XYZ file of C-alpha atoms in Angstrom:
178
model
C 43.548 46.369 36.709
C 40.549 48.096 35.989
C 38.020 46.759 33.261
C 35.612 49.180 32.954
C 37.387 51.157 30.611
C 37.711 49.908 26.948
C 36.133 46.669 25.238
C 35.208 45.331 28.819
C 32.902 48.232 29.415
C 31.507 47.325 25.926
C 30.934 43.479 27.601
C 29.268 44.956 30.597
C 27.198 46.767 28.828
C 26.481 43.602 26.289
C 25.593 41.800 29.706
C 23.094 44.557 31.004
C 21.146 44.447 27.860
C 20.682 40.624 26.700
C 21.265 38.835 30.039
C 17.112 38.830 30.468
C 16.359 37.673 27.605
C 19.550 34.859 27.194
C 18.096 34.340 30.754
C 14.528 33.548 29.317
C 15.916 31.105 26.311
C 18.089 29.389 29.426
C 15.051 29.061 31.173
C 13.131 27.872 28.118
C 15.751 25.068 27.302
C 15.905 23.457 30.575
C 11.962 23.855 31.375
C 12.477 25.251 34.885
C 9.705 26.872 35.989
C 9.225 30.980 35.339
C 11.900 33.440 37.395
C 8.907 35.712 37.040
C 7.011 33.581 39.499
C 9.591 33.333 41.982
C 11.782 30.371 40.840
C 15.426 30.251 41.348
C 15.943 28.689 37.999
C 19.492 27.207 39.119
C 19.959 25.387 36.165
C 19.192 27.847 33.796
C 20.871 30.458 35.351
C 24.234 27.519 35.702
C 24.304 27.213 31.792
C 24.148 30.952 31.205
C 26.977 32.000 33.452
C 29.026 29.439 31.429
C 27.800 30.957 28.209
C 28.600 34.609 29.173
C 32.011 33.267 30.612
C 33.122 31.703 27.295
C 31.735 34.883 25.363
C 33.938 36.998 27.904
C 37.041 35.005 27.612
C 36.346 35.232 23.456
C 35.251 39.130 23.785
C 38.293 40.321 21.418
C 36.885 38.078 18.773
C 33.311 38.257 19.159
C 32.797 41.602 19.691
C 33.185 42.683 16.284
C 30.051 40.307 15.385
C 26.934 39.878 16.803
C 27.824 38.816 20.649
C 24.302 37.905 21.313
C 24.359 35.362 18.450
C 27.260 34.186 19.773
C 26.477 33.632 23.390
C 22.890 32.269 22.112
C 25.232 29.502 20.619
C 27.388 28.469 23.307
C 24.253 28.555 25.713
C 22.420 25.934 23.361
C 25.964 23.857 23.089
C 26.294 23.676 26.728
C 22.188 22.665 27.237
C 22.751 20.323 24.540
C 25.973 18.455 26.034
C 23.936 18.579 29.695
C 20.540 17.966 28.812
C 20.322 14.184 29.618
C 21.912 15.137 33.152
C 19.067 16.938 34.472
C 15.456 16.242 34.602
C 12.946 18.222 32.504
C 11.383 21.050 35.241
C 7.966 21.973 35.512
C 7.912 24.995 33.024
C 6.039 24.857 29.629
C 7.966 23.344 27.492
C 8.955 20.417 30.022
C 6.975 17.966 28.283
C 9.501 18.020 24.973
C 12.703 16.103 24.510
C 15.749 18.108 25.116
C 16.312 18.339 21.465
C 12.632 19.084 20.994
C 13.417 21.925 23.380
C 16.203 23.343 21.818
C 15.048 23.354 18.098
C 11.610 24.892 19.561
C 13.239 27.938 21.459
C 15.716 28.596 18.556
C 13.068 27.934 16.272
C 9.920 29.604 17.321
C 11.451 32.204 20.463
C 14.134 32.954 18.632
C 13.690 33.264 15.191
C 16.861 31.839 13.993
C 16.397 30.136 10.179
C 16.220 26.535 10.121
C 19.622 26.292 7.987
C 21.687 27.993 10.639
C 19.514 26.185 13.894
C 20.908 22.899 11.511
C 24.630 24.407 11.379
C 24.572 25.810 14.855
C 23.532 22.272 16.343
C 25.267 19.957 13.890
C 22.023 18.452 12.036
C 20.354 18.201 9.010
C 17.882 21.272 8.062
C 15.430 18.186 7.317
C 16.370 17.158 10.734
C 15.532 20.563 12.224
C 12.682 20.676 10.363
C 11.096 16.925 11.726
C 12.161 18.112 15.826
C 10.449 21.330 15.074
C 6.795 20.263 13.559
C 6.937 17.136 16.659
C 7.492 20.073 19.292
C 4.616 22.453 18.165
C 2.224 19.287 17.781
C 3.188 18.189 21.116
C 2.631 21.866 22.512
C -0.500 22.079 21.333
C -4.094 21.095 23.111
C -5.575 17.802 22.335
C -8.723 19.247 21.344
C -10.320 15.908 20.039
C -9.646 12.755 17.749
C -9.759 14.178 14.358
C -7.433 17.147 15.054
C -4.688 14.899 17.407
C -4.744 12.024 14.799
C -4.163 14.325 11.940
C -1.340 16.149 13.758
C 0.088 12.754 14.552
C 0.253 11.575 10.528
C 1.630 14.571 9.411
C 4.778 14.235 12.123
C 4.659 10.976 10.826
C 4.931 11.926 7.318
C 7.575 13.889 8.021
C 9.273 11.712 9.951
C 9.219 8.986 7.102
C 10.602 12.451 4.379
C 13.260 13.384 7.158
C 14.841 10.050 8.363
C 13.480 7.189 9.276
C 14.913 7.062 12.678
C 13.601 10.509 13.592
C 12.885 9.670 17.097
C 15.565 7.078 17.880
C 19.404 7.730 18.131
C 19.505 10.595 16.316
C 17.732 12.558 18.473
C 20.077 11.323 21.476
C 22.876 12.300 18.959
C 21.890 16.029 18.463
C 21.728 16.800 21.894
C 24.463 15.466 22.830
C 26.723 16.412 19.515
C 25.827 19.633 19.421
């Protein structure tokens, strides 16, 4: 049977246009190095075959919505559910915690709202909030005491305002519940 007339033309053509950039947040999340630079990015390019299968298996429904949104979502469910499987690669962002990672990219690459990142990943927009400030203090350059320390308090502080086990099993929890 051929596909490549009706809403399976309209997949193909879904897949020509976001599979770089889904690519990019895959590559993001698992902190493989660049594809730009020559890497193979196995992992990355694992979880997002799996994402654009389950979006093409769902096509019928999600078509009618926003199928990038959609395929965003099941590509950050299936990092999130793998993440403590595979080691942290050499990109960027390899220095973060999985769930670091994944609030960070949806945060910050992205541009998805803190209330639907929380929704989306099964966590408390406070939550969100606490993974997010930790990830940008912990991407940026020591640049001496006074700066570093003061970063440090207010991750603290907002630790202490967003639950007081911000680093222990919750974190574990959100990448692996979500």
């Amino acid at each position: 049977m051929d596909h490549r007339a009706g809403p399976y033309a309209e997949f193909e053509a879904f897949v020509a246009g976001a599979a770089g950039r889904l690519l990019h947040v895959a590559v993001l999340l698992t902190a493989e190095a660049d594809p730009a630079s020559g890497a193979e990015c196995p992992v990355a390019r694992r979880l997002l075959a799996g994402a654009l299968a389950r979006t093409y298996a769902h096509w019928g429904r999600v078509r009618g919505d926003d199928p990038y949104d959609d395929t965003r979502r099941e590509l950050c469910v299936a990092y999130a559910r793998t993440a403590r499987r595979h080691p942290a690669g050499t990109g960027i962002l390899a220095r973060l915690s999985p769930p670091e990672r994944l609030v960070l990219v949806l945060r910050v690459y992205e541009g998805v709202a803190e209330e639907v990142a929380a929704a989306q990943l099964g966590l408390t927009p406070e939550r969100v909030r606490v993974l997010c400030n930790r990830a940008v203090s912990a991407m940026r350059p020591a640049s001496g005491g006074a700066s570093a320390s003061s970063g440090a308090s207010a991750s603290g502080q907002a630790s202490a305002s967003g639950g007081a086990s911000a680093s222990g099993a919750s974190g574990r929890g959100a990448a692996g519940a979500a």
